[in-house]
Tab-separated table of C-alpha atoms (C1' of nucleotides) in Angstrom:
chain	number	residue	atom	x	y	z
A	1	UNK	CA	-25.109	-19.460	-0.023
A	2	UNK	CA	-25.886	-21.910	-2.590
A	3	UNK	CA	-26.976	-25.234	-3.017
A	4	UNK	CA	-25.138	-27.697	-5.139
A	5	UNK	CA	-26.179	-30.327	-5.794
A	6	UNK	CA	-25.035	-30.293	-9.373
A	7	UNK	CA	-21.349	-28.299	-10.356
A	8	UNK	CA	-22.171	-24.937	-11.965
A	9	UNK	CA	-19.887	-22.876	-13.448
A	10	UNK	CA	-19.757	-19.079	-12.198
A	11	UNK	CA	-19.745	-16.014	-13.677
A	12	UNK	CA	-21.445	-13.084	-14.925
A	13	UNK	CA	-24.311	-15.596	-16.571
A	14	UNK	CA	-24.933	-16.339	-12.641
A	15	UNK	CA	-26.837	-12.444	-12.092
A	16	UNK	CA	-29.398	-14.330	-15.007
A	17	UNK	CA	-32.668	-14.229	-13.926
A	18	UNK	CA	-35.692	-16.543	-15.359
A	19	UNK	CA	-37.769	-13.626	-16.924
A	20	UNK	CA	-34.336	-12.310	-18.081
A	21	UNK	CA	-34.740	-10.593	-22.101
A	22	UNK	CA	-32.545	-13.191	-24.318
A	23	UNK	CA	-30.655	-10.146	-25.221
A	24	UNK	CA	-29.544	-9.749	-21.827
A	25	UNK	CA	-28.248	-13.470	-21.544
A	26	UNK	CA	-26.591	-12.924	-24.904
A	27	UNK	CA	-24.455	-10.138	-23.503
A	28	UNK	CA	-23.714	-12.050	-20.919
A	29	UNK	CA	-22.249	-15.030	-22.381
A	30	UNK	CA	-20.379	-12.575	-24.276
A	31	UNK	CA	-18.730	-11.060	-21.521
A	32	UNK	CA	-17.958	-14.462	-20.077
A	33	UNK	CA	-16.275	-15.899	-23.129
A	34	UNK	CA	-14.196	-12.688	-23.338
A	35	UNK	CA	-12.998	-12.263	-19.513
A	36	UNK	CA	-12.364	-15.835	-19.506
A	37	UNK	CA	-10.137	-15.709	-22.582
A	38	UNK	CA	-8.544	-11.543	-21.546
A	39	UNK	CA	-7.904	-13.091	-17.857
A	40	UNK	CA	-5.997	-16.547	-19.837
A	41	UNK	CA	-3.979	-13.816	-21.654
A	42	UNK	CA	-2.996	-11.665	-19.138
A	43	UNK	CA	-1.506	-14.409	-17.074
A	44	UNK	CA	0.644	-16.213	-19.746
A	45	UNK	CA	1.791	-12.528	-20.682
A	46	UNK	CA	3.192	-11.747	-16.987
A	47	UNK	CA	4.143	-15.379	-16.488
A	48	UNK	CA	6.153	-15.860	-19.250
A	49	UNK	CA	6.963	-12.274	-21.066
A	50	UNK	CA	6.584	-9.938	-17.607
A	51	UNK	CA	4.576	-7.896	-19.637
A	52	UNK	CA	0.470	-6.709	-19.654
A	53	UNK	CA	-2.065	-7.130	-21.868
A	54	UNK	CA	-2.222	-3.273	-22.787
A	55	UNK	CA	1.577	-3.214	-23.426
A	56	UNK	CA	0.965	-6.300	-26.126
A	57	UNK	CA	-2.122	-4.982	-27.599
A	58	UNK	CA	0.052	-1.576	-28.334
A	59	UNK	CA	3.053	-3.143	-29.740
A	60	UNK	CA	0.697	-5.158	-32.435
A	61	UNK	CA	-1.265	-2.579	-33.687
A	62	UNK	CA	2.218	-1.006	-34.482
A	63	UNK	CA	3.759	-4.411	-35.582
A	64	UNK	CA	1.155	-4.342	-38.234
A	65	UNK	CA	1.792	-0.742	-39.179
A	66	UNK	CA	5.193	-0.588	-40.414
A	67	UNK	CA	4.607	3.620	-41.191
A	68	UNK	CA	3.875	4.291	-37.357
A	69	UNK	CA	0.905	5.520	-36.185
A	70	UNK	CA	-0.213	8.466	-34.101
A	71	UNK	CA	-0.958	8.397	-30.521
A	72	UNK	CA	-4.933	9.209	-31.768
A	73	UNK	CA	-4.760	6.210	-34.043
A	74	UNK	CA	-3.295	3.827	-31.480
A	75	UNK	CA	-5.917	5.047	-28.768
A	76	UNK	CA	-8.800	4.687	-31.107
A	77	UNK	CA	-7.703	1.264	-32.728
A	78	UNK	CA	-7.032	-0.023	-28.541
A	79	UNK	CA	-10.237	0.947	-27.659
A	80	UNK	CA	-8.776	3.143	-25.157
A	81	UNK	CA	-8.400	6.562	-23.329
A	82	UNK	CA	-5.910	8.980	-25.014
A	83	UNK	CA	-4.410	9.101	-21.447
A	84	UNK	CA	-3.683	5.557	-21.567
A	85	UNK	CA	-1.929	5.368	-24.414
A	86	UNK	CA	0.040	7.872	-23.307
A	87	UNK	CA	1.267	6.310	-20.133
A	88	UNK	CA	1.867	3.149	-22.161
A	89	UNK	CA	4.285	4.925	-24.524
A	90	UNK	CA	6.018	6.289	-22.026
A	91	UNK	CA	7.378	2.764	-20.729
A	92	UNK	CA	7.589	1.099	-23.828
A	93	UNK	CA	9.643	4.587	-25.157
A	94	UNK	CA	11.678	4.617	-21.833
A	95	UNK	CA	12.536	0.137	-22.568
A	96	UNK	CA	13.739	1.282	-26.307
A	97	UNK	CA	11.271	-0.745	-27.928
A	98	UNK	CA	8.935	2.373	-29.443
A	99	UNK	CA	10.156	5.969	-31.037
A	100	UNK	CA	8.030	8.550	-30.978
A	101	UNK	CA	9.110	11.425	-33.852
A	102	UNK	CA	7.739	14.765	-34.449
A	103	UNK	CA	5.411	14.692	-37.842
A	104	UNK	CA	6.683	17.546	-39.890
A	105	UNK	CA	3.929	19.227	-41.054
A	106	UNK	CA	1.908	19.250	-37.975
A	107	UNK	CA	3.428	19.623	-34.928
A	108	UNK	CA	0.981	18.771	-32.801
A	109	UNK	CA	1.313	15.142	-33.895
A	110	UNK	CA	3.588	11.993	-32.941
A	111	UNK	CA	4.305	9.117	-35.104
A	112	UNK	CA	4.675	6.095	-33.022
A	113	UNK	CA	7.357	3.072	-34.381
A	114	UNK	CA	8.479	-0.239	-33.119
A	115	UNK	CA	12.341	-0.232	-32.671
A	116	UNK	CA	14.221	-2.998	-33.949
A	117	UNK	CA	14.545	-3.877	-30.413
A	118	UNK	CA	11.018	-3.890	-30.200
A	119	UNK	CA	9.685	-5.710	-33.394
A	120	UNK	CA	12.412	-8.239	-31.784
A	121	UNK	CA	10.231	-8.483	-28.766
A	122	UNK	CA	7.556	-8.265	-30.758
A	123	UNK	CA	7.668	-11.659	-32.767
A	124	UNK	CA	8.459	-13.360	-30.213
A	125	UNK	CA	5.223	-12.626	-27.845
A	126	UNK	CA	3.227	-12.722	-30.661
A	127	UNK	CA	4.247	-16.218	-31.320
A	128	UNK	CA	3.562	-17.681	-28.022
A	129	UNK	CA	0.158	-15.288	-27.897
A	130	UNK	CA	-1.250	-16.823	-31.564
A	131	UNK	CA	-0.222	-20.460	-29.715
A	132	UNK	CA	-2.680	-19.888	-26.942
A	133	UNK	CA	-5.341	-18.176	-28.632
A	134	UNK	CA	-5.276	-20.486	-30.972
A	135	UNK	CA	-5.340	-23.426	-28.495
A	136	UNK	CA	-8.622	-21.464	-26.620
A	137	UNK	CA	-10.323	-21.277	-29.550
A	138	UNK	CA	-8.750	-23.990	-32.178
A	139	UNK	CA	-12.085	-26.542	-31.025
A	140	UNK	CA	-14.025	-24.537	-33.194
A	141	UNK	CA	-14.321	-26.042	-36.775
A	142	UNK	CA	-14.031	-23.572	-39.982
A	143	UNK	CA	-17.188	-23.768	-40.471
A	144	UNK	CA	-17.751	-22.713	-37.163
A	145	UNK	CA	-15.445	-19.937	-36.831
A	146	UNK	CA	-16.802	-18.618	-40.088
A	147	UNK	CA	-20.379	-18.502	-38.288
A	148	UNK	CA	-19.441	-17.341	-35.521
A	149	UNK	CA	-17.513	-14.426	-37.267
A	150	UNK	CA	-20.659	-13.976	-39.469
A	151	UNK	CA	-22.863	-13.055	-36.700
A	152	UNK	CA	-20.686	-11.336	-34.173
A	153	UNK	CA	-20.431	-9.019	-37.544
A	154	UNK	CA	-23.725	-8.695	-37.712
A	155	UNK	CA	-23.645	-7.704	-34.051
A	156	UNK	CA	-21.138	-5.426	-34.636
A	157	UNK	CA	-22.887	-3.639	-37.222
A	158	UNK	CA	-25.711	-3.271	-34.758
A	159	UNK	CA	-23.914	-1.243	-32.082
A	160	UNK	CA	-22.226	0.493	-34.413
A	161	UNK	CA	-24.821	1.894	-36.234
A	162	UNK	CA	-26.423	3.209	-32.862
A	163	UNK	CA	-25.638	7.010	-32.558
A	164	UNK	CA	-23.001	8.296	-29.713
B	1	UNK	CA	-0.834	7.630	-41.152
B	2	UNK	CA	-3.367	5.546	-43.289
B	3	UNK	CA	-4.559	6.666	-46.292
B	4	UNK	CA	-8.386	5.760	-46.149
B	5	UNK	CA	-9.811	6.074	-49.774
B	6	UNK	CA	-12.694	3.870	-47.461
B	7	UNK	CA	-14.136	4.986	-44.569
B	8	UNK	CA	-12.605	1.911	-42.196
B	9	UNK	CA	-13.796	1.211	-38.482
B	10	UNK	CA	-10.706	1.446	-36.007
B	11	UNK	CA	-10.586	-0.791	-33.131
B	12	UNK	CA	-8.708	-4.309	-31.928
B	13	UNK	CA	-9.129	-6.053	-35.391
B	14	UNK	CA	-6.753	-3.281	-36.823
B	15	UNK	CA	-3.919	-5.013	-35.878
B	16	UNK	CA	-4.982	-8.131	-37.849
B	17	UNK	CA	-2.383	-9.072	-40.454
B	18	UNK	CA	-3.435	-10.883	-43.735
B	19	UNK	CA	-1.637	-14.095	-42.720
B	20	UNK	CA	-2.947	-14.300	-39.094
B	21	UNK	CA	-4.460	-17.760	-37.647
B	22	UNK	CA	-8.833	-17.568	-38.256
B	23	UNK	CA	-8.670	-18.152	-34.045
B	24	UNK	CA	-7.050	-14.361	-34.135
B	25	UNK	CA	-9.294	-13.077	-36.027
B	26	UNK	CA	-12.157	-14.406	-34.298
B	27	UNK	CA	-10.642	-13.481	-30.618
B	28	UNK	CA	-9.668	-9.837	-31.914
B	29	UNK	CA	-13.563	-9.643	-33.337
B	30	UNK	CA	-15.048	-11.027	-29.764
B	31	UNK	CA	-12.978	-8.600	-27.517
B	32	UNK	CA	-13.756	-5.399	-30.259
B	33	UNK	CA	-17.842	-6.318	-29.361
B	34	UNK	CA	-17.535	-6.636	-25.903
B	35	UNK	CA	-15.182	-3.654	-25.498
B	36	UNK	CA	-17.786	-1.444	-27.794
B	37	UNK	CA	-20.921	-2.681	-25.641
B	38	UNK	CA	-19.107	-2.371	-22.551
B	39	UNK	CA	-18.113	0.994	-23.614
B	40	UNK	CA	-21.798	2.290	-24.095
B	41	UNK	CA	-22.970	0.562	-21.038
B	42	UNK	CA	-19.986	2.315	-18.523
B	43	UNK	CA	-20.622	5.859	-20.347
B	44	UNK	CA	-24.736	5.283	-19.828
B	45	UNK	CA	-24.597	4.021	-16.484
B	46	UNK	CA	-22.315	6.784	-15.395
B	47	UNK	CA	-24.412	9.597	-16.805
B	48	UNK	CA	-27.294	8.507	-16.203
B	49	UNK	CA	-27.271	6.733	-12.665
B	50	UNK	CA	-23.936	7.889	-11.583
B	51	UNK	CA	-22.766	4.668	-10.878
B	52	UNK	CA	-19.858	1.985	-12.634
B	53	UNK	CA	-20.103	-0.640	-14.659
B	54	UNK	CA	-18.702	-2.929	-11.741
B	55	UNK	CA	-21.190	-1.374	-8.477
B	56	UNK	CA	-23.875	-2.341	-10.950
B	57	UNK	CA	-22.644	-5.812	-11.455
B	58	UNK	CA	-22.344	-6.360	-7.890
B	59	UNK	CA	-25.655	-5.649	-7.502
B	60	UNK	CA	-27.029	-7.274	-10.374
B	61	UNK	CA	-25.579	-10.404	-8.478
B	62	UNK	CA	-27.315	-9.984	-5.462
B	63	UNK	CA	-30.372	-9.273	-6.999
B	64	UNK	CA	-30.412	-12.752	-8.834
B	65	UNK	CA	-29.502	-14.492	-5.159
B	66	UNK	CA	-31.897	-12.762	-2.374
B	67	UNK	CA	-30.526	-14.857	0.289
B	68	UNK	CA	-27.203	-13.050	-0.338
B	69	UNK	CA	-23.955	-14.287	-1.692
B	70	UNK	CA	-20.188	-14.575	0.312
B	71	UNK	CA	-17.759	-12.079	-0.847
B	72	UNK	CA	-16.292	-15.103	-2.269
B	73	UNK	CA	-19.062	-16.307	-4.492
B	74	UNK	CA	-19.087	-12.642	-5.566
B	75	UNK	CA	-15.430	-12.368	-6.652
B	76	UNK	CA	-15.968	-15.752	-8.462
B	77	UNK	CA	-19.254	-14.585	-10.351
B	78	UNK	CA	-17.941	-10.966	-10.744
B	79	UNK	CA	-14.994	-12.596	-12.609
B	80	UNK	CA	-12.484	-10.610	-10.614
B	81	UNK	CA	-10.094	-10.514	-7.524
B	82	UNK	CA	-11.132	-10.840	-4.310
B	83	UNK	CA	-9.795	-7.353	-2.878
B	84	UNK	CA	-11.473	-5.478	-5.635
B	85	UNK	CA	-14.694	-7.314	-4.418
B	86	UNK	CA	-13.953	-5.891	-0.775
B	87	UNK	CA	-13.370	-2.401	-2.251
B	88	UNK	CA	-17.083	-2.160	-3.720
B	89	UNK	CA	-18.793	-3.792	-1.243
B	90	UNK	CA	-17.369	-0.986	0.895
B	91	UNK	CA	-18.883	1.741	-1.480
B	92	UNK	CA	-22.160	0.078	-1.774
B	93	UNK	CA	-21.958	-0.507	2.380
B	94	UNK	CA	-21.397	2.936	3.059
B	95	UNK	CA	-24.054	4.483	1.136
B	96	UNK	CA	-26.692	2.008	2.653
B	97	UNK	CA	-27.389	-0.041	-0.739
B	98	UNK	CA	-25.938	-3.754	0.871
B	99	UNK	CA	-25.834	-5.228	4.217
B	100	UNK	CA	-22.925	-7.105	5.147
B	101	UNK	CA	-24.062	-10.021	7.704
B	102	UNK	CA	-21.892	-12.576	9.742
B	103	UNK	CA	-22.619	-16.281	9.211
B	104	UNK	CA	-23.090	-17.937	12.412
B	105	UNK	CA	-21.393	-20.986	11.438
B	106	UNK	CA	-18.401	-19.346	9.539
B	107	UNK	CA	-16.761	-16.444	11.039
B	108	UNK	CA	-14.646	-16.039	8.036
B	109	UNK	CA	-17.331	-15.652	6.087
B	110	UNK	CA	-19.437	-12.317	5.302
B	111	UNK	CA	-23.238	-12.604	3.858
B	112	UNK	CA	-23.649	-9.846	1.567
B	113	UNK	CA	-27.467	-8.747	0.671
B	114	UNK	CA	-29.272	-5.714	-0.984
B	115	UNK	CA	-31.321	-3.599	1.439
B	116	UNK	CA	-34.582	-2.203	0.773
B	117	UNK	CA	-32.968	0.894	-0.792
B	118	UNK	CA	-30.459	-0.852	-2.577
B	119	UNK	CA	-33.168	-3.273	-4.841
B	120	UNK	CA	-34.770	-0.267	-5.329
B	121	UNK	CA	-32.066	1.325	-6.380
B	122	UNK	CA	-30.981	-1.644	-8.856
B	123	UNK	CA	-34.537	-2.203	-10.315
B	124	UNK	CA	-34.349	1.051	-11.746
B	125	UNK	CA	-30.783	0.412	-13.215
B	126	UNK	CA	-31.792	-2.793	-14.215
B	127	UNK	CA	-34.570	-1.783	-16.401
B	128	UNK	CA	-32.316	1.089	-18.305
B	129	UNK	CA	-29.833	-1.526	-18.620
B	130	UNK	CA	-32.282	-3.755	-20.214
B	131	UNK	CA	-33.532	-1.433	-22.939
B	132	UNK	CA	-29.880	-0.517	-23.531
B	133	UNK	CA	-28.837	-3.730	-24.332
B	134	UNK	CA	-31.952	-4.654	-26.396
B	135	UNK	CA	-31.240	-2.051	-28.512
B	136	UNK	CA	-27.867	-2.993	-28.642
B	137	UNK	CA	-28.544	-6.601	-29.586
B	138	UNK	CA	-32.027	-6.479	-30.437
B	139	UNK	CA	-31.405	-6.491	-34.333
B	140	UNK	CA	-30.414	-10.115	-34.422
B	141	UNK	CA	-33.461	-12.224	-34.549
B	142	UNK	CA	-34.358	-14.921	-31.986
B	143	UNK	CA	-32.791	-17.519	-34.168
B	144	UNK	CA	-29.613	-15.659	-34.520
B	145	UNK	CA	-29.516	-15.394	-30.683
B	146	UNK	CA	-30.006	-18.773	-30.683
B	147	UNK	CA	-27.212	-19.689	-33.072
B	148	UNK	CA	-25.094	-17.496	-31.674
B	149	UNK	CA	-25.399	-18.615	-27.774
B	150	UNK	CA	-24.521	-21.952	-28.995
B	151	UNK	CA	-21.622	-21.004	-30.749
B	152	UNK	CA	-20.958	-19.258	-27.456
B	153	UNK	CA	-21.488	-22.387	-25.361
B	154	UNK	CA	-18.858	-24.280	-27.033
B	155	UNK	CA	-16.464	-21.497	-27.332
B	156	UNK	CA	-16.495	-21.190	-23.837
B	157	UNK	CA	-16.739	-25.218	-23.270
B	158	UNK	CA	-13.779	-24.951	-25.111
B	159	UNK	CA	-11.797	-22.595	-23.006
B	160	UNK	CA	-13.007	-24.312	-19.846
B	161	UNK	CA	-11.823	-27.190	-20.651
B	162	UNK	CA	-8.243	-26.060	-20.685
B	163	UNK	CA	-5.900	-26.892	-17.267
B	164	UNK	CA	-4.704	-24.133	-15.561
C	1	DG	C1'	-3.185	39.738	-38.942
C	2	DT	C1'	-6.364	38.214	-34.987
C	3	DC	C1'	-9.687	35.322	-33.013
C	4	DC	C1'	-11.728	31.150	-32.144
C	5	DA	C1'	-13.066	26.651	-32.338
C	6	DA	C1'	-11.270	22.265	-33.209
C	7	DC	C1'	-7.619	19.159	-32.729
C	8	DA	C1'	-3.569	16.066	-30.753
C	9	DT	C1'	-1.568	15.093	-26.916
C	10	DT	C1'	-0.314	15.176	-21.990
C	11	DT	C1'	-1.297	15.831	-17.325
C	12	DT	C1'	-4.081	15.311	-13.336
C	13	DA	C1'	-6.875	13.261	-9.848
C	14	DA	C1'	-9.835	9.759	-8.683
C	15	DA	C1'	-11.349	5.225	-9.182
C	16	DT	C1'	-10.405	0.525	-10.495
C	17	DT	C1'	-7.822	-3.468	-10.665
C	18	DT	C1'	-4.565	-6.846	-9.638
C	19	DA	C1'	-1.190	-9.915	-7.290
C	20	DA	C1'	0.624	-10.721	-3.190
C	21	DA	C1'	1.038	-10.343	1.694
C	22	DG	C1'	-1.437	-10.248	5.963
C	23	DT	C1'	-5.199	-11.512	9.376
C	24	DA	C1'	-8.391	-14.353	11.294
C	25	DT	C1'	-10.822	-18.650	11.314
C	26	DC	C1'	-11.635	-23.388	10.587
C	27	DA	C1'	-11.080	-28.440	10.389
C	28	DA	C1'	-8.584	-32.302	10.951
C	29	DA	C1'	-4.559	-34.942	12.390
C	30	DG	C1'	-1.807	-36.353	15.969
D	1	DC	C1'	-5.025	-29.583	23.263
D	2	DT	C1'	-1.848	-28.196	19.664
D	3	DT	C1'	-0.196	-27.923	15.287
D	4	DT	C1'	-0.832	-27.530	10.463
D	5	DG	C1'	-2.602	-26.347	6.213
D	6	DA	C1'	-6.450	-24.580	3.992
D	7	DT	C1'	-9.999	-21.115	3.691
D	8	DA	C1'	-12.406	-16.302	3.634
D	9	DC	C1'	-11.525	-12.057	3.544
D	10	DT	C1'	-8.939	-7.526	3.785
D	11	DT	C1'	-5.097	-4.742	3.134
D	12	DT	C1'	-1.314	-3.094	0.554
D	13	DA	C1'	1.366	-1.317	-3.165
D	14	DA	C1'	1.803	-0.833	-7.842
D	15	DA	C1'	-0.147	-0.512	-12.241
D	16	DT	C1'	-4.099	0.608	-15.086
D	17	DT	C1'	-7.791	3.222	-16.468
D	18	DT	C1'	-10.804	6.924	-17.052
D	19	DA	C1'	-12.844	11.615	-17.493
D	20	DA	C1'	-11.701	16.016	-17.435
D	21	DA	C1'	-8.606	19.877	-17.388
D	22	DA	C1'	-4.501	21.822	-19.364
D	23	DT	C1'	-1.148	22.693	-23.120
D	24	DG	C1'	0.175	23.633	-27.428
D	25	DT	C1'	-1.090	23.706	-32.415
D	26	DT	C1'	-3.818	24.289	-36.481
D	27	DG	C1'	-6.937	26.224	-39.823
D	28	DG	C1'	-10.222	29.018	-41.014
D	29	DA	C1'	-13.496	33.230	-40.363
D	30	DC	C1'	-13.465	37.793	-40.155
DNA sequence: GTCCAACATTTTAAATTTAAAGTATCAAAG
DNA sequence: CTTTGATACTTTAAATTTAAAATGTTGGAC
């Protein structure tokens, strides 16, 4: 449906429109770099580990939290639905590479451990997974990486401080 | 599990670990913003126009081409598979909002356009989107925008780059 | 002690998403 | 003309995801 006379990458940027706010275009870009890099992820993860993005994501959070965490912690720090995490714990319980153990004083609670077994696996993935990111991103100079951190706090701080 | 003497903002970057490559950091700080925005935008669109993130996408797509886009240009732009492309284009069909047209040189191929009702429809979105992500984003000044886009650029020239 | 609202988690149902297989069409080679 | 491989799209099955309802638990208020 397009003309091209010139090669042009596409993605969400393409919905841009001339009169579009810079805000808008911003987001955009935003969206782009991150699907680009998620959709990079995802693949190496099945190709090479037969595992998801979700199932990684969970197992690092607890890899850096050698006390466990709760399933509210874990769907909070993912960014994801409590009913998610849920489901995810339930394979990654039923491969031996989580435990899930009643908190003592409140029973309403589960604390939420890598396994030996699963620290194992751990290390491993995340090995490979630094690799790549690192390769996506490792153009950037210091300097660079340290602006671009700088502002995306900045944005951060934005949307955060919006209420709901 | 964590003792917070500070009040300390849970998402992706909670899995960082103090010796963890800058590119981690960074990726774990990009995917937190986009997954907060994208947050606010799903939860807004859905209360408020009763529509998904993705219909709106769609849309936003054909709006920007009015001579319609292939179900293949959408997939591409829409940064995701082809069959989840058919599924919304079904949606969208069946409540009158796109028209699906054959080429006349391609059989294969489908023309997809907004009716009347369905630019209608999206101008309204559109605008609600707009002021939602202004306010989102609108705190940085135009020469943080700036900065940051072309940070943005290379990030993603850099990721482009890569084979595969 | 008894309620009651809040909390932590799971379950449910519906929608989304993906990878892969399937269908139909095309274009080009022989 | 026929075959062949590529292309455009849809369908399928499985996994993911979400919002909302359901379950069980807690900690006051009274």
């Amino acid at each position: 449906m397009d003309d091209k006379a010139t090669v042009v990458e596409l993605n969400h940027e393409s919905r841009l429109q001339s009169e579009d706010h810079q805000s808008i275009r911003l987001w955009l870009r935003l969206l782009t770099c991150t699907n680009m890099i998620e959709q990079r992820l995802r693949a190496r993860l099945r190709q090479e580990f037969a595992t998801t993005l979700p199932r990684f994501d969970f197992m690092a959070q607890l890899d850096r939290s050698p006390d466990g965490l709760t399933m509210g912690e874990l769907s909070q720090r993912m960014m994801v639905s409590g009913g998610n995490v849920s489901g995810i714990a339930n394979q990654l319980s039923g491969e031996g590479l989580i435990d899930r153990t009643q908190v003592p004083d409140n029973r309403r609670t589960l604390c939420v451990t890598l396994t030996d077994k699963g620290r194992k696996r751990f290390a491993d993935m995340a090995a490979a997974h630094e690799r790549w990111v690192v390769e996506m991103l490792g153009d950037l100079s210091p300097a660079d990486h340290r602006q671009i951190m700088m502002h995306l706090t900045q944005l951060k701080r934005g949307v955060t401080a919006l209420e709901t």
